[in-house]
PDB file of C-alpha atoms and ligand atoms in Angstrom:
ATOM      1  CA  MET A 920      -0.244 -52.310 -75.439  1.00 54.00           C
ATOM      2  CA  ASN A 921       0.157 -53.096 -71.743  1.00 57.00           C
ATOM      3  CA  MET A 922      -2.836 -52.357 -69.605  1.00 55.00           C
ATOM      4  CA  PRO A 923      -3.301 -53.232 -65.955  1.00 56.00           C
ATOM      5  CA  ALA A 924      -6.007 -55.833 -65.402  1.00 65.00           C
ATOM      6  CA  VAL A 925      -7.327 -53.772 -62.509  1.00 82.00           C
ATOM      7  CA  ALA A 926      -6.843 -50.033 -62.250  1.00 91.00           C
ATOM      8  CA  LEU A 927      -5.099 -48.800 -59.099  1.00 93.00           C
ATOM      9  CA  PRO A 928      -7.387 -46.895 -56.754  1.00 92.00           C
ATOM     10  CA  LEU A 929      -6.603 -43.215 -56.253  1.00 94.00           C
ATOM     11  CA  ALA A 930      -8.788 -41.712 -53.573  1.00 90.00           C
ATOM     12  CA  SER A 931      -9.128 -37.948 -53.459  1.00 86.00           C
ATOM     13  CA  GLY A 932      -6.604 -36.526 -50.998  1.00 90.00           C
ATOM     14  CA  ARG A 933      -3.905 -38.914 -52.227  1.00 95.00           C
ATOM     15  CA  VAL A 934      -0.942 -37.917 -54.339  1.00 97.00           C
ATOM     16  CA  GLU A 935       1.219 -40.567 -55.951  1.00 98.00           C
ATOM     17  CA  LEU A 936       4.736 -39.796 -57.150  1.00 98.00           C
ATOM     18  CA  TRP A 937       6.364 -41.931 -59.815  1.00 98.00           C
ATOM     19  CA  LEU A 938      10.073 -41.426 -60.348  1.00 98.00           C
ATOM     20  CA  THR A 939      12.345 -42.740 -63.097  1.00 98.00           C
ATOM     21  CA  ALA A 940      16.130 -42.628 -62.985  1.00 98.00           C
ATOM     22  CA  THR A 941      17.028 -42.031 -66.634  1.00 98.00           C
ATOM     23  CA  ALA A 942      20.193 -44.155 -66.244  1.00 97.00           C
ATOM     24  CA  ALA A 943      17.976 -47.152 -65.402  1.00 98.00           C
ATOM     25  CA  VAL A 944      16.208 -47.004 -68.778  1.00 98.00           C
ATOM     26  CA  GLY A 945      17.801 -49.590 -71.069  1.00 95.00           C
ATOM     27  CA  ALA A 946      18.421 -48.711 -74.725  1.00 95.00           C
ATOM     28  CA  ALA A 947      15.903 -51.343 -75.886  1.00 96.00           C
ATOM     29  CA  LEU A 948      13.068 -49.514 -74.123  1.00 98.00           C
ATOM     30  CA  ARG A 949      13.435 -46.229 -75.985  1.00 97.00           C
ATOM     31  CA  PRO A 950      11.952 -47.466 -79.306  1.00 97.00           C
ATOM     32  CA  ARG A 951       9.011 -48.799 -77.309  1.00 98.00           C
ATOM     33  CA  TYR A 952       8.581 -45.422 -75.631  1.00 98.00           C
ATOM     34  CA  ALA A 953       8.599 -43.764 -79.062  1.00 98.00           C
ATOM     35  CA  GLN A 954       5.694 -45.997 -80.100  1.00 98.00           C
ATOM     36  CA  LEU A 955       3.589 -44.577 -77.258  1.00 98.00           C
ATOM     37  CA  LEU A 956       3.790 -40.997 -78.554  1.00 98.00           C
ATOM     38  CA  ASP A 957       0.949 -39.453 -80.540  1.00 97.00           C
ATOM     39  CA  ALA A 958       1.641 -37.414 -83.676  1.00 97.00           C
ATOM     40  CA  GLY A 959       2.033 -34.115 -81.807  1.00 96.00           C
ATOM     41  CA  GLU A 960       4.433 -35.640 -79.285  1.00 97.00           C
ATOM     42  CA  GLN A 961       6.410 -37.311 -82.081  1.00 97.00           C
ATOM     43  CA  ALA A 962       6.783 -33.971 -83.840  1.00 97.00           C
ATOM     44  CA  ARG A 963       7.884 -32.235 -80.654  1.00 97.00           C
ATOM     45  CA  TRP A 964      10.293 -35.028 -79.781  1.00 97.00           C
ATOM     46  CA  GLN A 965      11.922 -34.751 -83.229  1.00 95.00           C
ATOM     47  CA  ARG A 966      12.369 -31.004 -82.802  1.00 96.00           C
ATOM     48  CA  PHE A 967      14.652 -31.280 -79.747  1.00 96.00           C
ATOM     49  CA  ARG A 968      18.214 -30.462 -80.744  1.00 93.00           C
ATOM     50  CA  VAL A 969      19.868 -31.263 -77.411  1.00 93.00           C
ATOM     51  CA  ASP A 970      20.151 -35.027 -76.834  1.00 91.00           C
ATOM     52  CA  GLY A 971      19.656 -34.878 -73.062  1.00 94.00           C
ATOM     53  CA  ALA A 972      16.482 -32.797 -73.298  1.00 95.00           C
ATOM     54  CA  ARG A 973      15.186 -35.005 -76.121  1.00 96.00           C
ATOM     55  CA  ASP A 974      15.700 -38.132 -74.040  1.00 97.00           C
ATOM     56  CA  GLN A 975      14.122 -36.572 -70.943  1.00 97.00           C
ATOM     57  CA  TYR A 976      11.089 -35.622 -73.017  1.00 98.00           C
ATOM     58  CA  LEU A 977      10.705 -39.180 -74.357  1.00 98.00           C
ATOM     59  CA  ILE A 978      11.056 -40.767 -70.929  1.00 98.00           C
ATOM     60  CA  GLY A 979       8.711 -38.160 -69.452  1.00 98.00           C
ATOM     61  CA  ARG A 980       5.943 -38.946 -71.926  1.00 98.00           C
ATOM     62  CA  ALA A 981       6.435 -42.696 -71.424  1.00 98.00           C
ATOM     63  CA  LEU A 982       6.304 -42.231 -67.654  1.00 98.00           C
ATOM     64  CA  LEU A 983       3.186 -40.067 -67.941  1.00 98.00           C
ATOM     65  CA  ARG A 984       1.275 -42.408 -70.247  1.00 98.00           C
ATOM     66  CA  THR A 985       2.181 -45.601 -68.370  1.00 98.00           C
ATOM     67  CA  THR A 986       1.415 -43.940 -65.037  1.00 98.00           C
ATOM     68  CA  LEU A 987      -2.032 -42.712 -66.085  1.00 98.00           C
ATOM     69  CA  SER A 988      -2.809 -46.201 -67.417  1.00 97.00           C
ATOM     70  CA  ARG A 989      -2.246 -47.589 -63.914  1.00 97.00           C
ATOM     71  CA  TYR A 990      -5.286 -45.638 -62.694  1.00 97.00           C
ATOM     72  CA  ALA A 991      -7.720 -46.295 -65.533  1.00 96.00           C
ATOM     73  CA  GLU A 992      -8.330 -49.096 -67.953  1.00 96.00           C
ATOM     74  CA  VAL A 993      -7.005 -47.075 -70.843  1.00 97.00           C
ATOM     75  CA  ALA A 994      -4.135 -48.151 -73.112  1.00 97.00           C
ATOM     76  CA  GLU A 995      -0.994 -46.026 -72.876  1.00 98.00           C
ATOM     77  CA  THR A 996      -1.421 -44.897 -76.484  1.00 98.00           C
ATOM     78  CA  ASP A 997      -5.055 -43.819 -75.998  1.00 98.00           C
ATOM     79  CA  TRP A 998      -4.438 -40.790 -73.772  1.00 98.00           C
ATOM     80  CA  ARG A 999      -4.904 -37.422 -75.452  1.00 98.00           C
ATOM     81  CA  PHE A1000      -3.680 -34.223 -73.882  1.00 98.00           C
ATOM     82  CA  GLU A1001      -4.411 -30.565 -74.356  1.00 97.00           C
ATOM     83  CA  THR A1002      -2.624 -27.578 -72.883  1.00 97.00           C
ATOM     84  CA  ASN A1003      -3.987 -24.445 -71.261  1.00 97.00           C
ATOM     85  CA  ALA A1004      -2.995 -20.961 -72.425  1.00 97.00           C
ATOM     86  CA  TYR A1005       0.277 -21.262 -70.472  1.00 97.00           C
ATOM     87  CA  GLY A1006       1.302 -24.663 -71.857  1.00 97.00           C
ATOM     88  CA  CYS A1007       0.141 -26.728 -68.877  1.00 98.00           C
ATOM     89  CA  PRO A1008      -0.945 -30.154 -70.151  1.00 98.00           C
ATOM     90  CA  PHE A1009      -4.080 -31.923 -68.931  1.00 98.00           C
ATOM     91  CA  VAL A1010      -6.040 -35.054 -69.849  1.00 98.00           C
ATOM     92  CA  ALA A1011      -8.461 -34.232 -72.663  1.00 98.00           C
ATOM     93  CA  SER A1012      -9.523 -37.776 -73.495  1.00 98.00           C
ATOM     94  CA  PRO A1013     -10.913 -40.190 -72.480  1.00 98.00           C
ATOM     95  CA  ALA A1014     -13.297 -37.552 -71.105  1.00 97.00           C
ATOM     96  CA  ALA A1015     -14.256 -39.805 -68.182  1.00 96.00           C
ATOM     97  CA  CYS A1016     -10.654 -39.575 -66.933  1.00 97.00           C
ATOM     98  CA  ARG A1017     -10.378 -35.789 -66.867  1.00 96.00           C
ATOM     99  CA  ASP A1018     -10.435 -35.830 -63.084  1.00 95.00           C
ATOM    100  CA  LEU A1019      -6.970 -37.436 -63.161  1.00 97.00           C
ATOM    101  CA  ARG A1020      -4.628 -34.523 -62.602  1.00 97.00           C
ATOM    102  CA  PHE A1021      -0.894 -34.761 -63.154  1.00 98.00           C
ATOM    103  CA  ASN A1022       2.276 -32.775 -63.392  1.00 98.00           C
ATOM    104  CA  LEU A1023       5.602 -33.776 -64.867  1.00 98.00           C
ATOM    105  CA  SER A1024       9.148 -32.605 -64.278  1.00 98.00           C
ATOM    106  CA  HIS A1025      12.481 -33.645 -65.710  1.00 97.00           C
ATOM    107  CA  THR A1026      16.080 -32.807 -65.034  1.00 97.00           C
ATOM    108  CA  ASP A1027      19.461 -34.341 -65.732  1.00 97.00           C
ATOM    109  CA  GLY A1028      19.151 -37.947 -64.484  1.00 97.00           C
ATOM    110  CA  LEU A1029      15.582 -37.886 -63.183  1.00 98.00           C
ATOM    111  CA  VAL A1030      11.995 -37.719 -64.445  1.00 98.00           C
ATOM    112  CA  ALA A1031       9.073 -37.377 -62.037  1.00 98.00           C
ATOM    113  CA  CYS A1032       5.310 -37.506 -62.387  1.00 98.00           C
ATOM    114  CA  ALA A1033       2.774 -36.596 -59.689  1.00 98.00           C
ATOM    115  CA  VAL A1034      -0.812 -37.802 -60.026  1.00 98.00           C
ATOM    116  CA  THR A1035      -3.907 -36.946 -58.025  1.00 97.00           C
ATOM    117  CA  ARG A1036      -7.638 -36.522 -58.500  1.00 93.00           C
ATOM    118  CA  GLN A1037      -9.393 -33.199 -58.820  1.00 81.00           C
ATOM    119  CA  GLY A1038      -7.001 -30.872 -56.986  1.00 90.00           C
ATOM    120  CA  GLU A1039      -4.086 -28.891 -58.340  1.00 96.00           C
ATOM    121  CA  VAL A1040      -0.652 -30.502 -58.207  1.00 97.00           C
ATOM    122  CA  GLY A1041       2.791 -29.276 -59.198  1.00 98.00           C
ATOM    123  CA  ILE A1042       6.126 -31.033 -59.064  1.00 98.00           C
ATOM    124  CA  ASP A1043       9.673 -29.863 -59.724  1.00 98.00           C
ATOM    125  CA  VAL A1044      12.893 -31.839 -59.733  1.00 98.00           C
ATOM    126  CA  GLU A1045      16.317 -30.295 -60.127  1.00 98.00           C
ATOM    127  CA  ASN A1046      19.801 -31.746 -60.337  1.00 98.00           C
ATOM    128  CA  THR A1047      21.616 -29.958 -57.528  1.00 97.00           C
ATOM    129  CA  LYS A1048      25.096 -30.914 -58.764  1.00 96.00           C
ATOM    130  CA  ARG A1049      25.045 -28.085 -61.273  1.00 92.00           C
ATOM    131  CA  THR A1050      27.047 -25.021 -60.434  1.00 92.00           C
ATOM    132  CA  VAL A1051      25.057 -21.910 -59.574  1.00 94.00           C
ATOM    133  CA  ASP A1052      25.881 -18.618 -57.906  1.00 96.00           C
ATOM    134  CA  PRO A1053      22.978 -18.316 -55.444  1.00 96.00           C
ATOM    135  CA  LEU A1054      23.469 -14.654 -54.568  1.00 96.00           C
ATOM    136  CA  GLU A1055      23.806 -13.629 -58.214  1.00 97.00           C
ATOM    137  CA  LEU A1056      20.726 -15.556 -59.404  1.00 97.00           C
ATOM    138  CA  ALA A1057      18.458 -14.921 -56.427  1.00 97.00           C
ATOM    139  CA  PRO A1058      17.470 -11.314 -57.335  1.00 97.00           C
ATOM    140  CA  MET A1059      16.271 -12.548 -60.738  1.00 96.00           C
ATOM    141  CA  VAL A1060      13.978 -15.299 -59.477  1.00 97.00           C
ATOM    142  CA  PHE A1061      13.255 -14.872 -55.744  1.00 98.00           C
ATOM    143  CA  ALA A1062      11.220 -12.533 -53.534  1.00 98.00           C
ATOM    144  CA  ALA A1063      12.843 -10.045 -51.165  1.00 98.00           C
ATOM    145  CA  ALA A1064      12.426 -12.273 -48.076  1.00 98.00           C
ATOM    146  CA  GLU A1065      14.063 -15.224 -49.839  1.00 98.00           C
ATOM    147  CA  ILE A1066      16.943 -13.077 -51.093  1.00 98.00           C
ATOM    148  CA  ALA A1067      17.505 -11.687 -47.585  1.00 98.00           C
ATOM    149  CA  ASP A1068      17.418 -15.182 -46.072  1.00 98.00           C
ATOM    150  CA  LEU A1069      19.978 -16.501 -48.576  1.00 97.00           C
ATOM    151  CA  ALA A1070      22.301 -13.589 -47.868  1.00 97.00           C
ATOM    152  CA  ALA A1071      21.971 -14.067 -44.099  1.00 97.00           C
ATOM    153  CA  ILE A1072      22.846 -17.770 -43.876  1.00 97.00           C
ATOM    154  CA  PRO A1073      26.426 -19.110 -43.882  1.00 97.00           C
ATOM    155  CA  PRO A1074      27.806 -19.356 -47.452  1.00 96.00           C
ATOM    156  CA  GLU A1075      28.159 -23.167 -47.270  1.00 96.00           C
ATOM    157  CA  GLY A1076      24.378 -23.487 -46.826  1.00 96.00           C
ATOM    158  CA  ARG A1077      23.392 -21.258 -49.736  1.00 97.00           C
ATOM    159  CA  HIS A1078      23.563 -23.806 -52.551  1.00 97.00           C
ATOM    160  CA  ALA A1079      21.106 -26.185 -50.828  1.00 97.00           C
ATOM    161  CA  ARG A1080      18.825 -23.327 -49.725  1.00 98.00           C
ATOM    162  CA  PHE A1081      18.828 -21.898 -53.242  1.00 98.00           C
ATOM    163  CA  PHE A1082      17.535 -25.185 -54.686  1.00 98.00           C
ATOM    164  CA  SER A1083      14.960 -25.478 -51.909  1.00 98.00           C
ATOM    165  CA  TYR A1084      13.466 -22.127 -52.847  1.00 98.00           C
ATOM    166  CA  TRP A1085      13.835 -22.785 -56.579  1.00 98.00           C
ATOM    167  CA  THR A1086      12.057 -26.164 -56.559  1.00 98.00           C
ATOM    168  CA  LEU A1087       9.324 -24.938 -54.206  1.00 98.00           C
ATOM    169  CA  LYS A1088       8.649 -21.871 -56.328  1.00 98.00           C
ATOM    170  CA  GLU A1089       8.555 -23.969 -59.482  1.00 98.00           C
ATOM    171  CA  SER A1090       6.211 -26.500 -57.847  1.00 98.00           C
ATOM    172  CA  TYR A1091       3.793 -23.675 -56.992  1.00 98.00           C
ATOM    173  CA  ILE A1092       3.787 -22.022 -60.412  1.00 98.00           C
ATOM    174  CA  LYS A1093       3.385 -25.459 -61.980  1.00 98.00           C
ATOM    175  CA  ALA A1094       0.459 -26.344 -59.718  1.00 98.00           C
ATOM    176  CA  ARG A1095      -1.207 -23.069 -60.698  1.00 98.00           C
ATOM    177  CA  GLY A1096      -0.520 -23.978 -64.342  1.00 97.00           C
ATOM    178  CA  MET A1097       0.302 -20.373 -65.170  1.00 95.00           C
ATOM    179  CA  GLY A1098       4.065 -20.566 -65.687  1.00 93.00           C
ATOM    180  CA  LEU A1099       6.055 -17.400 -65.455  1.00 93.00           C
ATOM    181  CA  SER A1100       2.958 -15.236 -65.848  1.00 95.00           C
ATOM    182  CA  LEU A1101       2.899 -15.393 -62.033  1.00 97.00           C
ATOM    183  CA  PRO A1102       5.342 -12.866 -60.581  1.00 97.00           C
ATOM    184  CA  LEU A1103       8.232 -14.769 -58.966  1.00 98.00           C
ATOM    185  CA  ASP A1104       8.640 -11.967 -56.396  1.00 97.00           C
ATOM    186  CA  GLY A1105       4.908 -12.064 -55.591  1.00 98.00           C
ATOM    187  CA  PHE A1106       5.157 -15.129 -53.331  1.00 98.00           C
ATOM    188  CA  TRP A1107       7.798 -16.552 -51.030  1.00 98.00           C
ATOM    189  CA  PHE A1108       8.474 -19.488 -48.765  1.00 98.00           C
ATOM    190  CA  GLU A1109       9.212 -19.741 -45.060  1.00 98.00           C
ATOM    191  CA  LEU A1110      11.299 -22.791 -44.264  1.00 97.00           C
ATOM    192  CA  ASP A1111      11.543 -22.615 -40.474  1.00 93.00           C
ATOM    193  CA  GLY A1112       8.533 -24.839 -39.605  1.00 91.00           C
ATOM    194  CA  ASP A1113       7.735 -28.539 -40.075  1.00 92.00           C
ATOM    195  CA  ARG A1114       6.588 -27.853 -43.620  1.00 94.00           C
ATOM    196  CA  PRO A1115       7.410 -25.085 -46.078  1.00 98.00           C
ATOM    197  CA  ARG A1116       4.795 -22.339 -45.886  1.00 97.00           C
ATOM    198  CA  ILE A1117       3.957 -19.995 -48.722  1.00 98.00           C
ATOM    199  CA  ARG A1118       3.203 -16.272 -48.335  1.00 98.00           C
ATOM    200  CA  PHE A1119       1.711 -13.965 -50.922  1.00 98.00           C
ATOM    201  CA  ALA A1120       2.076 -10.309 -51.865  1.00 98.00           C
ATOM    202  CA  ALA A1121      -0.860  -8.376 -53.323  1.00 97.00           C
ATOM    203  CA  THR A1122       0.628  -8.930 -56.796  1.00 97.00           C
ATOM    204  CA  CYS A1123      -0.063 -12.676 -56.475  1.00 97.00           C
ATOM    205  CA  PRO A1124      -3.383 -13.080 -54.681  1.00 97.00           C
ATOM    206  CA  ASP A1125      -3.877 -16.540 -53.174  1.00 97.00           C
ATOM    207  CA  ARG A1126      -4.361 -18.126 -49.723  1.00 96.00           C
ATOM    208  CA  SER A1127      -1.497 -19.944 -47.970  1.00 96.00           C
ATOM    209  CA  GLU A1128      -3.909 -22.216 -46.062  1.00 95.00           C
ATOM    210  CA  ARG A1129      -5.027 -23.927 -49.236  1.00 95.00           C
ATOM    211  CA  TRP A1130      -1.542 -25.195 -50.101  1.00 97.00           C
ATOM    212  CA  TYR A1131       0.513 -28.107 -48.888  1.00 97.00           C
ATOM    213  CA  PHE A1132       4.210 -28.288 -49.799  1.00 98.00           C
ATOM    214  CA  GLU A1133       6.723 -31.028 -49.322  1.00 97.00           C
ATOM    215  CA  GLN A1134      10.406 -31.302 -50.156  1.00 98.00           C
ATOM    216  CA  ARG A1135      12.243 -34.525 -50.830  1.00 98.00           C
ATOM    217  CA  GLN A1136      15.750 -35.595 -51.767  1.00 98.00           C
ATOM    218  CA  PRO A1137      15.126 -38.634 -54.024  1.00 98.00           C
ATOM    219  CA  THR A1138      18.854 -39.106 -54.771  1.00 98.00           C
ATOM    220  CA  ALA A1139      22.081 -37.540 -53.555  1.00 98.00           C
ATOM    221  CA  SER A1140      22.018 -35.327 -56.679  1.00 98.00           C
ATOM    222  CA  HIS A1141      18.353 -34.403 -56.872  1.00 98.00           C
ATOM    223  CA  LYS A1142      15.906 -32.245 -55.011  1.00 98.00           C
ATOM    224  CA  LEU A1143      12.140 -32.540 -55.436  1.00 98.00           C
ATOM    225  CA  ALA A1144       9.340 -30.217 -54.367  1.00 98.00           C
ATOM    226  CA  LEU A1145       5.648 -30.951 -54.469  1.00 98.00           C
ATOM    227  CA  ALA A1146       2.742 -28.479 -54.275  1.00 98.00           C
ATOM    228  CA  VAL A1147      -0.782 -29.745 -53.643  1.00 97.00           C
ATOM    229  CA  SER A1148      -3.941 -27.703 -53.240  1.00 95.00           C
ATOM    230  CA  MET A1149      -5.922 -28.808 -50.188  1.00 89.00           C
ATOM    231  CA  HIS A1150      -9.669 -29.144 -50.226  1.00 77.00           C
ATOM    232  CA  GLN A1151      -9.856 -30.291 -46.637  1.00 74.00           C
ATOM    233  CA  GLU A1152      -7.851 -29.574 -43.507  1.00 75.00           C
ATOM    234  CA  ALA A1153      -6.010 -32.905 -43.702  1.00 84.00           C
ATOM    235  CA  ALA A1154      -2.594 -33.062 -45.346  1.00 89.00           C
ATOM    236  CA  PRO A1155      -2.566 -35.171 -48.498  1.00 93.00           C
ATOM    237  CA  ALA A1156      -1.365 -38.783 -48.270  1.00 94.00           C
ATOM    238  CA  ILE A1157       1.720 -39.001 -50.476  1.00 96.00           C
ATOM    239  CA  ARG A1158       3.294 -42.164 -51.799  1.00 97.00           C
ATOM    240  CA  GLN A1159       6.490 -42.331 -53.850  1.00 98.00           C
ATOM    241  CA  ARG A1160       7.603 -45.171 -56.111  1.00 98.00           C
ATOM    242  CA  TRP A1161      10.536 -45.758 -58.446  1.00 98.00           C
ATOM    243  CA  VAL A1162       9.685 -47.264 -61.803  1.00 98.00           C
ATOM    244  CA  VAL A1163      11.137 -47.942 -65.235  1.00 98.00           C
ATOM    245  CA  PRO A1164       8.238 -47.581 -67.696  1.00 98.00           C
ATOM    246  CA  LEU A1165       7.421 -50.821 -69.552  1.00 97.00           C
ATOM    247  CA  ALA A1166      10.243 -52.737 -67.830  1.00 95.00           C
ATOM    248  CA  THR A1167       9.132 -56.239 -66.971  1.00 81.00           C
ATOM    249  CA  SER A1168      10.739 -56.472 -63.524  1.00 58.00           C
TER     250      SER A1168
HETATM  251  C1  COA B1859       7.594 -24.382 -68.219  1.00 76.43           C
HETATM  252  C2  COA B1859       7.614 -24.367 -66.714  1.00 76.43           C
HETATM  253  C3  COA B1859       6.231 -24.667 -66.268  1.00 76.43           C
HETATM  254  C4  COA B1859       8.541 -25.450 -66.135  1.00 76.43           C
HETATM  255  O1  COA B1859       9.742 -25.447 -66.718  1.00 76.43           O
HETATM  256  P1  COA B1859      10.989 -26.329 -66.232  1.00 76.43           P
HETATM  257  O2  COA B1859      11.223 -26.193 -64.767  1.00 76.43           O
HETATM  258  O3  COA B1859      12.060 -25.948 -67.133  1.00 76.43           O
HETATM  259  O4  COA B1859      10.589 -27.821 -66.568  1.00 76.43           O
HETATM  260  P2  COA B1859      10.070 -29.098 -65.764  1.00 76.43           P
HETATM  261  O5  COA B1859      10.850 -30.236 -66.283  1.00 76.43           O
HETATM  262  O6  COA B1859       9.978 -28.955 -64.292  1.00 76.43           O
HETATM  263  O7  COA B1859       8.559 -29.202 -66.289  1.00 76.43           O
HETATM  264  C5  COA B1859       8.279 -29.391 -67.634  1.00 76.43           C
HETATM  265  C6  COA B1859       6.920 -30.041 -67.716  1.00 76.43           C
HETATM  266  O8  COA B1859       5.947 -29.247 -67.051  1.00 76.43           O
HETATM  267  C7  COA B1859       4.712 -29.327 -67.744  1.00 76.43           C
HETATM  268  N1  COA B1859       4.297 -27.958 -68.029  1.00 76.43           N
HETATM  269  C8  COA B1859       4.489 -27.193 -69.127  1.00 76.43           C
HETATM  270  N2  COA B1859       3.922 -25.985 -68.949  1.00 76.43           N
HETATM  271  C9  COA B1859       3.371 -25.997 -67.722  1.00 76.43           C
HETATM  272  C10 COA B1859       2.615 -25.033 -66.961  1.00 76.43           C
HETATM  273  N3  COA B1859       2.321 -23.824 -67.438  1.00 76.43           N
HETATM  274  N4  COA B1859       2.203 -25.391 -65.728  1.00 76.43           N
HETATM  275  C11 COA B1859       2.471 -26.606 -65.233  1.00 76.43           C
HETATM  276  N5  COA B1859       3.168 -27.572 -65.896  1.00 76.43           N
HETATM  277  C12 COA B1859       3.600 -27.242 -67.124  1.00 76.43           C
HETATM  278  C13 COA B1859       4.933 -30.156 -69.004  1.00 76.43           C
HETATM  279  O9  COA B1859       4.454 -31.471 -68.771  1.00 76.43           O
HETATM  280  C14 COA B1859       6.446 -30.161 -69.147  1.00 76.43           C
HETATM  281  O10 COA B1859       6.966 -31.370 -69.627  1.00 76.43           O
HETATM  282  P3  COA B1859       6.794 -31.847 -71.138  1.00 76.43           P
HETATM  283  O11 COA B1859       6.983 -30.638 -71.966  1.00 76.43           O
HETATM  284  O12 COA B1859       7.833 -32.871 -71.314  1.00 76.43           O
HETATM  285  O13 COA B1859       5.407 -32.389 -71.194  1.00 76.43           O
HETATM  286  C15 COA B1859       7.892 -22.979 -66.172  1.00 76.43           C
HETATM  287  O14 COA B1859       7.818 -23.027 -64.802  1.00 76.43           O
HETATM  288  C16 COA B1859       9.127 -22.265 -66.607  1.00 76.43           C
HETATM  289  O15 COA B1859       9.251 -21.796 -67.711  1.00 76.43           O
HETATM  290  N6  COA B1859      10.112 -22.174 -65.783  1.00 76.43           N
HETATM  291  C17 COA B1859      11.365 -21.482 -66.152  1.00 76.43           C
HETATM  292  C18 COA B1859      12.427 -21.638 -65.120  1.00 76.43           C
HETATM  293  C19 COA B1859      12.512 -20.473 -64.136  1.00 76.43           C
HETATM  294  O16 COA B1859      12.861 -19.363 -64.440  1.00 76.43           O
HETATM  295  N7  COA B1859      12.207 -20.775 -62.885  1.00 76.43           N
HETATM  296  C20 COA B1859      12.244 -19.873 -61.807  1.00 76.43           C
HETATM  297  C21 COA B1859      12.251 -20.703 -60.568  1.00 76.43           C
HETATM  298  S1  COA B1859      12.116 -19.807 -59.132  1.00 76.43           S
END
């Protein structure tokens, strides 16, 4: 298996984003990706009934394994993962690499992996070309302040604002690793400053100061949000790269 001769450094306080456009993955690479999967991943991959989701899963695992192997001298096939009670995966082995923290997200056309050391990280990507009715969906997934904001802005801005809130909220619940056990109306975002700021209700106790959020638009069809827990005052240093796992060029 491929292994970098020298592992990339990843200082604490850095977050590296690795993005793969699924259309850039040639057909010949998919069998090689399948060879990277362990038995549990193989079984899960086989269980997908929807082709798009199945392919996103395969590319996601290939991106995850090849990305982690950039930061440690560990073969792509040697990573073992476990999940917490809410399904959040983490590095179980090699034990010496457990401080590598990651989060993965996939959507139609795009797979993304965020990697850092020690802190909590969450990433969400969404394809914004899909049709949604922001005002109909908002009461099901947003907090009161977000619903009121969506209703107050001009209708032509609602689609973009909806996906801003959606991806940010997902990035936070993913960074916490607790999925939908966190109440979606127990925290909300304010988007009027330089950076998105999170606020919490008593139903979701946490501190806004310990979180850094960033939004990106990696393609014309995709929105990305990143949540990083901060251990110091300084904002994390974030670097983004496009990659096709195992491609030679
Ligand atoms: C499962 C969940 C963590 C993410 O779901 P999602 O947005 O459909 O999927 P994404 O592609 O962004 O993320 C999936 C990846 O997150 C990781 N993941 C799974 N459970 C996780 C958890 N509890 N915490 C963090 N990451 C998790 C996995 O790596 C998974 O990919 P894999 O199965 O291929 O390994 C969860 O947030 C969820 O169920 N969301 C439902 C959607 C919703 O109602 N959102 C409201 C938005 S406001």
